[in-house]
Amino acid sequence: MVSSPHEAMHRIFQDHPGLFSRVSEVLGIDFAPPTSVTVLPTDLTEVRPLERRVDTLLRLETEDDEPLLLAVEAQGKKDPDKPASWAYYASYLLTKYRIQPLLLVVCQDRATAEWAACPVHFGPRQWPLLTLRPLVAGPHNMPVLTDPAEVRKDLALATLSAITHVSHPDIGAILKAVTTVLRDTPHPIADPIVELIAQGLGKHPAAEMWRNLVAVDLSFYKSYISEEIRAEGEMRRAAKDVLTVLNARGIHVPHQVRERITNCDDPELLDQWLIRAATVPAAEEIFSDEQDE
């Protein structure tokens, strides 16, 4: 399972390409809503052995304006080498497609977002050759949606908002508003959103909030996330059983042993440890077979 926030921050624009027009409104830029969208290959590699790939690439058609190419990049941290790569992408796309390119950078922390939003000038200071000015969506400018009525108006924007506000103090309320709306949202729409948010939250503490909310509020949801919640619950109980037997026998359990037991994600191994816990003279000896190998 791909669980990278990086993947979710740009993939949402593939799943909901009309989202860009709403994001551009939030950013104060006037782009007409697309009448059609084409997902294009993301490989920007040249013949020479240098591979370059943009995260997501869309061709947007509108009724009023010329078509444009929207490159979406998910950026997790400041990277001084990135602006040069982004400038290359823009030049390559214009050369290949003869359509004006636009870059949208999506971030989950304010410092990275503010860095990405700074114009970068290429060329000598006396006469810059070109200037890179990406659009940036992040916690500094995406709306904080804690009202289910607002979430219901635009689920795609609410999903992006939840992902970009992963560290916001109100992330619990944001996620709760989303699950409230998803209760009566058709499965073909709700299921991908559940998974996108799970991806986008990654390993942040908010990920556990989301998993619990999905388990309680969306009991109908049967994809990998609910199966993982069930499996993790069973493994936690199995690990607790091992520790309970050792404690009941009065056997001291060192911190390293306790940590290894509670972090184990192999149900068969936990079963073996449970059997051994009933007879071993010391807690460390439940691992005896593994230590011998």
C-alpha positions as protocol buffer text, in pm:
chain_id: "A"
residue {
  index: 1
  type: MET
  ca { x: 0 y: 0 z: 0 }
}
residue {
  index: 2
  type: VAL
  ca { x: 131 y: 344 z: -89 }
}
residue {
  index: 3
  type: SER
  ca { x: 94 y: 561 z: 220 }
}
residue {
  index: 4
  type: SER
  ca { x: 300 y: 862 z: 117 }
}
residue {
  index: 5
  type: PRO
  ca { x: 154 y: 1210 z: 172 }
}
residue {
  index: 6
  type: HIS
  ca { x: 358 y: 1306 z: -135 }
}
residue {
  index: 7
  type: GLU
  ca { x: 142 y: 1076 z: -348 }
}
residue {
  index: 8
  type: ALA
  ca { x: -187 y: 1206 z: -212 }
}
residue {
  index: 9
  type: MET
  ca { x: -99 y: 1575 z: -249 }
}
residue {
  index: 10
  type: HIS
  ca { x: -69 y: 1551 z: -626 }
}
residue {
  index: 11
  type: ARG
  ca { x: -284 y: 1245 z: -705 }
}
residue {
  index: 12
  type: ILE
  ca { x: -596 y: 1424 z: -582 }
}
residue {
  index: 13
  type: PHE
  ca { x: -569 y: 1646 z: -890 }
}
residue {
  index: 14
  type: GLN
  ca { x: -577 y: 1336 z: -1111 }
}
residue {
  index: 15
  type: ASP
  ca { x: -885 y: 1202 z: -933 }
}
residue {
  index: 16
  type: HIS
  ca { x: -1054 y: 1544 z: -916 }
}
residue {
  index: 17
  type: PRO
  ca { x: -901 y: 1756 z: -1197 }
}
residue {
  index: 18
  type: GLY
  ca { x: -1169 y: 2022 z: -1160 }
}
residue {
  index: 19
  type: LEU
  ca { x: -1023 y: 2090 z: -814 }
}
residue {
  index: 20
  type: PHE
  ca { x: -760 y: 2321 z: -966 }
}
residue {
  index: 21
  type: SER
  ca { x: -1017 y: 2587 z: -1056 }
}
residue {
  index: 22
  type: ARG
  ca { x: -1137 y: 2596 z: -693 }
}
residue {
  index: 23
  type: VAL
  ca { x: -781 y: 2605 z: -559 }
}
residue {
  index: 24
  type: SER
  ca { x: -696 y: 2890 z: -795 }
}
residue {
  index: 25
  type: GLU
  ca { x: -997 y: 3083 z: -657 }
}
residue {
  index: 26
  type: VAL
  ca { x: -863 y: 3035 z: -304 }
}
residue {
  index: 27
  type: LEU
  ca { x: -523 y: 3160 z: -424 }
}
residue {
  index: 28
  type: GLY
  ca { x: -682 y: 3467 z: -581 }
}
residue {
  index: 29
  type: ILE
  ca { x: -600 y: 3372 z: -943 }
}
residue {
  index: 30
  type: ASP
  ca { x: -869 y: 3372 z: -1211 }
}
residue {
  index: 31
  type: PHE
  ca { x: -865 y: 3053 z: -1419 }
}
residue {
  index: 32
  type: ALA
  ca { x: -1180 y: 2943 z: -1597 }
}
residue {
  index: 33
  type: PRO
  ca { x: -1315 y: 2601 z: -1495 }
}
residue {
  index: 34
  type: PRO
  ca { x: -1191 y: 2334 z: -1738 }
}
residue {
  index: 35
  type: THR
  ca { x: -1438 y: 2190 z: -1987 }
}
residue {
  index: 36
  type: SER
  ca { x: -1218 y: 1885 z: -2034 }
}
residue {
  index: 37
  type: VAL
  ca { x: -905 y: 1744 z: -1874 }
}
residue {
  index: 38
  type: THR
  ca { x: -647 y: 1503 z: -2010 }
}
residue {
  index: 39
  type: VAL
  ca { x: -401 y: 1325 z: -1782 }
}
residue {
  index: 40
  type: LEU
  ca { x: -65 y: 1330 z: -1963 }
}
residue {
  index: 41
  type: PRO
  ca { x: 249 y: 1117 z: -1919 }
}
residue {
  index: 42
  type: THR
  ca { x: 465 y: 1245 z: -1637 }
}
residue {
  index: 43
  type: ASP
  ca { x: 796 y: 1126 z: -1782 }
}
residue {
  index: 44
  type: LEU
  ca { x: 1009 y: 1425 z: -1887 }
}
residue {
  index: 45
  type: THR
  ca { x: 1322 y: 1221 z: -1951 }
}
residue {
  index: 46
  type: GLU
  ca { x: 1545 y: 1316 z: -2243 }
}
residue {
  index: 47
  type: VAL
  ca { x: 1743 y: 1079 z: -2465 }
}
residue {
  index: 48
  type: ARG
  ca { x: 2050 y: 1133 z: -2251 }
}
residue {
  index: 49
  type: PRO
  ca { x: 2054 y: 922 z: -1931 }
}
residue {
  index: 50
  type: LEU
  ca { x: 1889 y: 1173 z: -1701 }
}
residue {
  index: 51
  type: GLU
  ca { x: 1542 y: 1087 z: -1576 }
}
residue {
  index: 52
  type: ARG
  ca { x: 1303 y: 1364 z: -1479 }
}
residue {
  index: 53
  type: ARG
  ca { x: 943 y: 1313 z: -1379 }
}
residue {
  index: 54
  type: VAL
  ca { x: 682 y: 1565 z: -1272 }
}
residue {
  index: 55
  type: ASP
  ca { x: 440 y: 1429 z: -1010 }
}
residue {
  index: 56
  type: THR
  ca { x: 114 y: 1495 z: -1197 }
}
residue {
  index: 57
  type: LEU
  ca { x: 61 y: 1653 z: -1537 }
}
residue {
  index: 58
  type: LEU
  ca { x: -279 y: 1762 z: -1671 }
}
residue {
  index: 59
  type: ARG
  ca { x: -393 y: 1936 z: -1987 }
}
residue {
  index: 60
  type: LEU
  ca { x: -681 y: 2169 z: -1903 }
}
residue {
  index: 61
  type: GLU
  ca { x: -922 y: 2290 z: -2169 }
}
residue {
  index: 62
  type: THR
  ca { x: -1160 y: 2581 z: -2108 }
}
residue {
  index: 63
  type: GLU
  ca { x: -1432 y: 2756 z: -2306 }
}
residue {
  index: 64
  type: ASP
  ca { x: -1278 y: 3102 z: -2289 }
}
residue {
  index: 65
  type: ASP
  ca { x: -900 y: 3071 z: -2257 }
}
residue {
  index: 66
  type: GLU
  ca { x: -623 y: 2885 z: -2433 }
}
residue {
  index: 67
  type: PRO
  ca { x: -551 y: 2535 z: -2299 }
}
residue {
  index: 68
  type: LEU
  ca { x: -278 y: 2510 z: -2039 }
}
residue {
  index: 69
  type: LEU
  ca { x: -57 y: 2240 z: -1892 }
}
residue {
  index: 70
  type: LEU
  ca { x: -84 y: 2204 z: -1515 }
}
residue {
  index: 71
  type: ALA
  ca { x: 215 y: 2038 z: -1348 }
}
residue {
  index: 72
  type: VAL
  ca { x: 145 y: 1950 z: -984 }
}
residue {
  index: 73
  type: GLU
  ca { x: 440 y: 1887 z: -753 }
}
residue {
  index: 74
  type: ALA
  ca { x: 412 y: 1766 z: -393 }
}
residue {
  index: 75
  type: GLN
  ca { x: 696 y: 1914 z: -187 }
}
residue {
  index: 76
  type: GLY
  ca { x: 776 y: 1783 z: 162 }
}
residue {
  index: 77
  type: LYS
  ca { x: 1071 y: 2005 z: 249 }
}
residue {
  index: 78
  type: LYS
  ca { x: 1290 y: 2286 z: 120 }
}
residue {
  index: 79
  type: ASP
  ca { x: 1520 y: 2173 z: -158 }
}
residue {
  index: 80
  type: PRO
  ca { x: 1759 y: 2427 z: -315 }
}
residue {
  index: 81
  type: ASP
  ca { x: 1788 y: 2209 z: -627 }
}
residue {
  index: 82
  type: LYS
  ca { x: 1414 y: 2200 z: -696 }
}
residue {
  index: 83
  type: PRO
  ca { x: 1363 y: 2543 z: -857 }
}
residue {
  index: 84
  type: ALA
  ca { x: 1609 y: 2456 z: -1134 }
}
residue {
  index: 85
  type: SER
  ca { x: 1424 y: 2129 z: -1194 }
}
residue {
  index: 86
  type: TRP
  ca { x: 1090 y: 2311 z: -1201 }
}
residue {
  index: 87
  type: ALA
  ca { x: 1226 y: 2561 z: -1451 }
}
residue {
  index: 88
  type: TYR
  ca { x: 1343 y: 2270 z: -1665 }
}
residue {
  index: 89
  type: TYR
  ca { x: 996 y: 2113 z: -1647 }
}
residue {
  index: 90
  type: ALA
  ca { x: 835 y: 2437 z: -1764 }
}
residue {
  index: 91
  type: SER
  ca { x: 1075 y: 2480 z: -2054 }
}
residue {
  index: 92
  type: TYR
  ca { x: 1049 y: 2115 z: -2158 }
}
residue {
  index: 93
  type: LEU
  ca { x: 668 y: 2115 z: -2145 }
}
residue {
  index: 94
  type: LEU
  ca { x: 643 y: 2434 z: -2350 }
}
residue {
  index: 95
  type: THR
  ca { x: 885 y: 2294 z: -2606 }
}
residue {
  index: 96
  type: LYS
  ca { x: 715 y: 1954 z: -2628 }
}
residue {
  index: 97
  type: TYR
  ca { x: 346 y: 2052 z: -2621 }
}
residue {
  index: 98
  type: ARG
  ca { x: 356 y: 2415 z: -2738 }
}
residue {
  index: 99
  type: ILE
  ca { x: 108 y: 2495 z: -2461 }
}
residue {
  index: 100
  type: GLN
  ca { x: 171 y: 2740 z: -2176 }
}
residue {
  index: 101
  type: PRO
  ca { x: 274 y: 2552 z: -1859 }
}
residue {
  index: 102
  type: LEU
  ca { x: 174 y: 2630 z: -1502 }
}
residue {
  index: 103
  type: LEU
  ca { x: 326 y: 2482 z: -1185 }
}
residue {
  index: 104
  type: LEU
  ca { x: 127 y: 2419 z: -866 }
}
residue {
  index: 105
  type: VAL
  ca { x: 331 y: 2312 z: -561 }
}
residue {
  index: 106
  type: VAL
  ca { x: 140 y: 2147 z: -273 }
}
residue {
  index: 107
  type: CYS
  ca { x: 295 y: 2149 z: 77 }
}
residue {
  index: 108
  type: GLN
  ca { x: 203 y: 2034 z: 425 }
}
residue {
  index: 109
  type: ASP
  ca { x: 409 y: 2278 z: 631 }
}
residue {
  index: 110
  type: ARG
  ca { x: 412 y: 2654 z: 621 }
}
residue {
  index: 111
  type: ALA
  ca { x: 789 y: 2702 z: 599 }
}
residue {
  index: 112
  type: THR
  ca { x: 816 y: 2484 z: 289 }
}
residue {
  index: 113
  type: ALA
  ca { x: 512 y: 2651 z: 133 }
}
residue {
  index: 114
  type: GLU
  ca { x: 653 y: 3001 z: 187 }
}
residue {
  index: 115
  type: TRP
  ca { x: 989 y: 2891 z: 46 }
}
residue {
  index: 116
  type: ALA
  ca { x: 825 y: 2740 z: -262 }
}
residue {
  index: 117
  type: ALA
  ca { x: 620 y: 3057 z: -321 }
}
residue {
  index: 118
  type: CYS
  ca { x: 924 y: 3285 z: -344 }
}
residue {
  index: 119
  type: PRO
  ca { x: 1004 y: 3387 z: -703 }
}
residue {
  index: 120
  type: VAL
  ca { x: 1339 y: 3251 z: -820 }
}
residue {
  index: 121
  type: HIS
  ca { x: 1541 y: 3445 z: -1076 }
}
residue {
  index: 122
  type: PHE
  ca { x: 1776 y: 3267 z: -1315 }
}
residue {
  index: 123
  type: GLY
  ca { x: 2060 y: 3450 z: -1486 }
}
residue {
  index: 124
  type: PRO
  ca { x: 2297 y: 3729 z: -1379 }
}
residue {
  index: 125
  type: ARG
  ca { x: 2159 y: 3978 z: -1127 }
}
residue {
  index: 126
  type: GLN
  ca { x: 2209 y: 4259 z: -1378 }
}
residue {
  index: 127
  type: TRP
  ca { x: 1971 y: 4096 z: -1625 }
}
residue {
  index: 128
  type: PRO
  ca { x: 1777 y: 3788 z: -1504 }
}
residue {
  index: 129
  type: LEU
  ca { x: 1705 y: 3553 z: -1793 }
}
residue {
  index: 130
  type: LEU
  ca { x: 1381 y: 3414 z: -1648 }
}
residue {
  index: 131
  type: THR
  ca { x: 1177 y: 3411 z: -1328 }
}
residue {
  index: 132
  type: LEU
  ca { x: 1007 y: 3105 z: -1179 }
}
residue {
  index: 133
  type: ARG
  ca { x: 679 y: 3178 z: -996 }
}
residue {
  index: 134
  type: PRO
  ca { x: 493 y: 2865 z: -889 }
}
residue {
  index: 135
  type: LEU
  ca { x: 144 y: 2872 z: -744 }
}
residue {
  index: 136
  type: VAL
  ca { x: 156 y: 2717 z: -396 }
}
residue {
  index: 137
  type: ALA
  ca { x: -119 y: 2547 z: -195 }
}
residue {
  index: 138
  type: GLY
  ca { x: -45 y: 2474 z: 168 }
}
residue {
  index: 139
  type: PRO
  ca { x: -146 y: 2530 z: 529 }
}
residue {
  index: 140
  type: HIS
  ca { x: -85 y: 2903 z: 491 }
}
residue {
  index: 141
  type: ASN
  ca { x: -362 y: 2956 z: 236 }
}
residue {
  index: 142
  type: MET
  ca { x: -592 y: 2651 z: 213 }
}
residue {
  index: 143
  type: PRO
  ca { x: -922 y: 2692 z: 399 }
}
residue {
  index: 144
  type: VAL
  ca { x: -970 y: 2524 z: 739 }
}
residue {
  index: 145
  type: LEU
  ca { x: -1302 y: 2341 z: 696 }
}
residue {
  index: 146
  type: THR
  ca { x: -1453 y: 2221 z: 1024 }
}
residue {
  index: 147
  type: ASP
  ca { x: -1818 y: 2273 z: 926 }
}
residue {
  index: 148
  type: PRO
  ca { x: -1976 y: 1972 z: 749 }
}
residue {
  index: 149
  type: ALA
  ca { x: -2190 y: 2213 z: 544 }
}
residue {
  index: 150
  type: GLU
  ca { x: -1875 y: 2369 z: 399 }
}
residue {
  index: 151
  type: VAL
  ca { x: -1718 y: 2028 z: 341 }
}
residue {
  index: 152
  type: ARG
  ca { x: -2031 y: 1912 z: 156 }
}
residue {
  index: 153
  type: LYS
  ca { x: -2002 y: 2201 z: -91 }
}
residue {
  index: 154
  type: ASP
  ca { x: -1671 y: 2070 z: -227 }
}
residue {
  index: 155
  type: LEU
  ca { x: -1542 y: 1733 z: -108 }
}
residue {
  index: 156
  type: ALA
  ca { x: -1230 y: 1747 z: -325 }
}
residue {
  index: 157
  type: LEU
  ca { x: -1122 y: 2083 z: -180 }
}
residue {
  index: 158
  type: ALA
  ca { x: -1205 y: 1956 z: 169 }
}
residue {
  index: 159
  type: THR
  ca { x: -983 y: 1653 z: 107 }
}
residue {
  index: 160
  type: LEU
  ca { x: -692 y: 1871 z: -2 }
}
residue {
  index: 161
  type: SER
  ca { x: -756 y: 2096 z: 297 }
}
residue {
  index: 162
  type: ALA
  ca { x: -737 y: 1800 z: 537 }
}
residue {
  index: 163
  type: ILE
  ca { x: -411 y: 1680 z: 380 }
}
residue {
  index: 164
  type: THR
  ca { x: -243 y: 2022 z: 386 }
}
residue {
  index: 165
  type: HIS
  ca { x: -356 y: 2092 z: 744 }
}
residue {
  index: 166
  type: VAL
  ca { x: -220 y: 1765 z: 883 }
}
residue {
  index: 167
  type: SER
  ca { x: -45 y: 1950 z: 1169 }
}
residue {
  index: 168
  type: HIS
  ca { x: -321 y: 2206 z: 1236 }
}
residue {
  index: 169
  type: PRO
  ca { x: -450 y: 2224 z: 1598 }
}
residue {
  index: 170
  type: ASP
  ca { x: -803 y: 2165 z: 1466 }
}
residue {
  index: 171
  type: ILE
  ca { x: -716 y: 1864 z: 1248 }
}
residue {
  index: 172
  type: GLY
  ca { x: -949 y: 1647 z: 1459 }
}
residue {
  index: 173
  type: ALA
  ca { x: -1244 y: 1874 z: 1383 }
}
residue {
  index: 174
  type: ILE
  ca { x: -1144 y: 1892 z: 1016 }
}
residue {
  index: 175
  type: LEU
  ca { x: -1139 y: 1513 z: 984 }
}
residue {
  index: 176
  type: LYS
  ca { x: -1462 y: 1475 z: 1181 }
}
residue {
  index: 177
  type: ALA
  ca { x: -1639 y: 1714 z: 943 }
}
residue {
  index: 178
  type: VAL
  ca { x: -1523 y: 1502 z: 649 }
}
residue {
  index: 179
  type: THR
  ca { x: -1645 y: 1171 z: 794 }
}
residue {
  index: 180
  type: THR
  ca { x: -1977 y: 1334 z: 883 }
}
residue {
  index: 181
  type: VAL
  ca { x: -2029 y: 1418 z: 516 }
}
residue {
  index: 182
  type: LEU
  ca { x: -1897 y: 1084 z: 390 }
}
residue {
  index: 183
  type: ARG
  ca { x: -2163 y: 894 z: 586 }
}
residue {
  index: 184
  type: ASP
  ca { x: -2423 y: 979 z: 323 }
}
residue {
  index: 185
  type: THR
  ca { x: -2187 y: 1008 z: 25 }
}
residue {
  index: 186
  type: PRO
  ca { x: -2210 y: 735 z: -243 }
}
residue {
  index: 187
  type: HIS
  ca { x: -1939 y: 471 z: -209 }
}
residue {
  index: 188
  type: PRO
  ca { x: -1773 y: 534 z: -549 }
}
residue {
  index: 189
  type: ILE
  ca { x: -1706 y: 891 z: -434 }
}
residue {
  index: 190
  type: ALA
  ca { x: -1643 y: 830 z: -64 }
}
residue {
  index: 191
  type: ASP
  ca { x: -1406 y: 534 z: -86 }
}
residue {
  index: 192
  type: PRO
  ca { x: -1126 y: 705 z: -286 }
}
residue {
  index: 193
  type: ILE
  ca { x: -1148 y: 1008 z: -55 }
}
residue {
  index: 194
  type: VAL
  ca { x: -1105 y: 789 z: 254 }
}
residue {
  index: 195
  type: GLU
  ca { x: -795 y: 636 z: 100 }
}
residue {
  index: 196
  type: LEU
  ca { x: -653 y: 966 z: -28 }
}
residue {
  index: 197
  type: ILE
  ca { x: -674 y: 1121 z: 318 }
}
residue {
  index: 198
  type: ALA
  ca { x: -520 y: 809 z: 473 }
}
residue {
  index: 199
  type: GLN
  ca { x: -231 y: 845 z: 228 }
}
residue {
  index: 200
  type: GLY
  ca { x: -200 y: 1217 z: 281 }
}
residue {
  index: 201
  type: LEU
  ca { x: -180 y: 1195 z: 660 }
}
residue {
  index: 202
  type: GLY
  ca { x: 108 y: 949 z: 635 }
}
residue {
  index: 203
  type: LYS
  ca { x: 263 y: 879 z: 975 }
}
residue {
  index: 204
  type: HIS
  ca { x: 148 y: 1202 z: 1141 }
}
residue {
  index: 205
  type: PRO
  ca { x: -46 y: 1162 z: 1467 }
}
residue {
  index: 206
  type: ALA
  ca { x: -357 y: 1273 z: 1276 }
}
residue {
  index: 207
  type: ALA
  ca { x: -341 y: 944 z: 1082 }
}
residue {
  index: 208
  type: GLU
  ca { x: -453 y: 753 z: 1392 }
}
residue {
  index: 209
  type: MET
  ca { x: -741 y: 999 z: 1440 }
}
residue {
  index: 210
  type: TRP
  ca { x: -850 y: 935 z: 1083 }
}
residue {
  index: 211
  type: ARG
  ca { x: -834 y: 558 z: 1120 }
}
residue {
  index: 212
  type: ASN
  ca { x: -1044 y: 571 z: 1436 }
}
residue {
  index: 213
  type: LEU
  ca { x: -1299 y: 805 z: 1279 }
}
residue {
  index: 214
  type: VAL
  ca { x: -1329 y: 579 z: 974 }
}
residue {
  index: 215
  type: ALA
  ca { x: -1375 y: 275 z: 1198 }
}
residue {
  index: 216
  type: VAL
  ca { x: -1647 y: 443 z: 1407 }
}
residue {
  index: 217
  type: ASP
  ca { x: -1822 y: 682 z: 1166 }
}
residue {
  index: 218
  type: LEU
  ca { x: -1785 y: 483 z: 845 }
}
residue {
  index: 219
  type: SER
  ca { x: -1845 y: 127 z: 959 }
}
residue {
  index: 220
  type: PHE
  ca { x: -1961 y: 49 z: 604 }
}
residue {
  index: 221
  type: TYR
  ca { x: -1615 y: 115 z: 464 }
}
residue {
  index: 222
  type: LYS
  ca { x: -1452 y: -215 z: 369 }
}
residue {
  index: 223
  type: SER
  ca { x: -1132 y: -127 z: 183 }
}
residue {
  index: 224
  type: TYR
  ca { x: -777 y: -180 z: 305 }
}
residue {
  index: 225
  type: ILE
  ca { x: -797 y: 83 z: 578 }
}
residue {
  index: 226
  type: SER
  ca { x: -1074 y: -93 z: 772 }
}
residue {
  index: 227
  type: GLU
  ca { x: -901 y: -428 z: 723 }
}
residue {
  index: 228
  type: GLU
  ca { x: -577 y: -279 z: 856 }
}
residue {
  index: 229
  type: ILE
  ca { x: -757 y: -135 z: 1158 }
}
residue {
  index: 230
  type: ARG
  ca { x: -904 y: -478 z: 1233 }
}
residue {
  index: 231
  type: ALA
  ca { x: -570 y: -657 z: 1186 }
}
residue {
  index: 232
  type: GLU
  ca { x: -383 y: -403 z: 1398 }
}
residue {
  index: 233
  type: GLY
  ca { x: -642 y: -441 z: 1675 }
}
residue {
  index: 234
  type: GLU
  ca { x: -597 y: -818 z: 1673 }
}
residue {
  index: 235
  type: MET
  ca { x: -217 y: -786 z: 1689 }
}
residue {
  index: 236
  type: ARG
  ca { x: -238 y: -538 z: 1976 }
}
residue {
  index: 237
  type: ARG
  ca { x: -455 y: -784 z: 2166 }
}
residue {
  index: 238
  type: ALA
  ca { x: -216 y: -1071 z: 2088 }
}
residue {
  index: 239
  type: ALA
  ca { x: 83 y: -867 z: 2210 }
}
residue {
  index: 240
  type: LYS
  ca { x: -108 y: -775 z: 2525 }
}
residue {
  index: 241
  type: ASP
  ca { x: -181 y: -1145 z: 2586 }
}
residue {
  index: 242
  type: VAL
  ca { x: 191 y: -1227 z: 2572 }
}
residue {
  index: 243
  type: LEU
  ca { x: 272 y: -954 z: 2824 }
}
residue {
  index: 244
  type: THR
  ca { x: -20 y: -1053 z: 3047 }
}
residue {
  index: 245
  type: VAL
  ca { x: 104 y: -1414 z: 3073 }
}
residue {
  index: 246
  type: LEU
  ca { x: 458 y: -1301 z: 3157 }
}
residue {
  index: 247
  type: ASN
  ca { x: 333 y: -1055 z: 3418 }
}
residue {
  index: 248
  type: ALA
  ca { x: 96 y: -1312 z: 3571 }
}
residue {
  index: 249
  type: ARG
  ca { x: 392 y: -1548 z: 3615 }
}
residue {
  index: 250
  type: GLY
  ca { x: 586 y: -1273 z: 3790 }
}
residue {
  index: 251
  type: ILE
  ca { x: 851 y: -1252 z: 3518 }
}
residue {
  index: 252
  type: HIS
  ca { x: 1020 y: -915 z: 3473 }
}
residue {
  index: 253
  type: VAL
  ca { x: 982 y: -776 z: 3121 }
}
residue {
  index: 254
  type: PRO
  ca { x: 1265 y: -538 z: 3021 }
}
residue {
  index: 255
  type: HIS
  ca { x: 1179 y: -234 z: 2814 }
}
residue {
  index: 256
  type: GLN
  ca { x: 1348 y: -372 z: 2500 }
}
residue {
  index: 257
  type: VAL
  ca { x: 1148 y: -696 z: 2523 }
}
residue {
  index: 258
  type: ARG
  ca { x: 822 y: -512 z: 2582 }
}
residue {
  index: 259
  type: GLU
  ca { x: 889 y: -283 z: 2285 }
}
residue {
  index: 260
  type: ARG
  ca { x: 968 y: -576 z: 2054 }
}
residue {
  index: 261
  type: ILE
  ca { x: 648 y: -755 z: 2153 }
}
residue {
  index: 262
  type: THR
  ca { x: 422 y: -452 z: 2115 }
}
residue {
  index: 263
  type: ASN
  ca { x: 577 y: -356 z: 1780 }
}
residue {
  index: 264
  type: CYS
  ca { x: 546 y: -704 z: 1628 }
}
residue {
  index: 265
  type: ASP
  ca { x: 316 y: -720 z: 1324 }
}
residue {
  index: 266
  type: ASP
  ca { x: 345 y: -1096 z: 1263 }
}
residue {
  index: 267
  type: PRO
  ca { x: 43 y: -1280 z: 1411 }
}
residue {
  index: 268
  type: GLU
  ca { x: 208 y: -1623 z: 1380 }
}
residue {
  index: 269
  type: LEU
  ca { x: 514 y: -1503 z: 1568 }
}
residue {
  index: 270
  type: LEU
  ca { x: 296 y: -1356 z: 1842 }
}
residue {
  index: 271
  type: ASP
  ca { x: 120 y: -1692 z: 1875 }
}
residue {
  index: 272
  type: GLN
  ca { x: 458 y: -1863 z: 1919 }
}
residue {
  index: 273
  type: TRP
  ca { x: 564 y: -1609 z: 2181 }
}
residue {
  index: 274
  type: LEU
  ca { x: 237 y: -1660 z: 2369 }
}
residue {
  index: 275
  type: ILE
  ca { x: 300 y: -2035 z: 2394 }
}
residue {
  index: 276
  type: ARG
  ca { x: 656 y: -1980 z: 2511 }
}
residue {
  index: 277
  type: ALA
  ca { x: 547 y: -1712 z: 2762 }
}
residue {
  index: 278
  type: ALA
  ca { x: 376 y: -1987 z: 2964 }
}
residue {
  index: 279
  type: THR
  ca { x: 700 y: -2176 z: 3032 }
}
residue {
  index: 280
  type: VAL
  ca { x: 1013 y: -1964 z: 2980 }
}
residue {
  index: 281
  type: PRO
  ca { x: 1211 y: -1871 z: 3292 }
}
residue {
  index: 282
  type: ALA
  ca { x: 1305 y: -1524 z: 3155 }
}
residue {
  index: 283
  type: ALA
  ca { x: 1119 y: -1288 z: 2922 }
}
residue {
  index: 284
  type: GLU
  ca { x: 1406 y: -1273 z: 2672 }
}
residue {
  index: 285
  type: GLU
  ca { x: 1379 y: -1646 z: 2611 }
}
residue {
  index: 286
  type: ILE
  ca { x: 1052 y: -1619 z: 2420 }
}
residue {
  index: 287
  type: PHE
  ca { x: 1280 y: -1507 z: 2134 }
}
residue {
  index: 288
  type: SER
  ca { x: 1512 y: -1809 z: 2173 }
}
residue {
  index: 289
  type: ASP
  ca { x: 1451 y: -1961 z: 1830 }
}
residue {
  index: 290
  type: GLU
  ca { x: 1513 y: -1631 z: 1650 }
}
residue {
  index: 291
  type: GLN
  ca { x: 1834 y: -1575 z: 1846 }
}
residue {
  index: 292
  type: ASP
  ca { x: 1963 y: -1922 z: 1753 }
}
residue {
  index: 293
  type: GLU
  ca { x: 1911 y: -1868 z: 1379 }
}
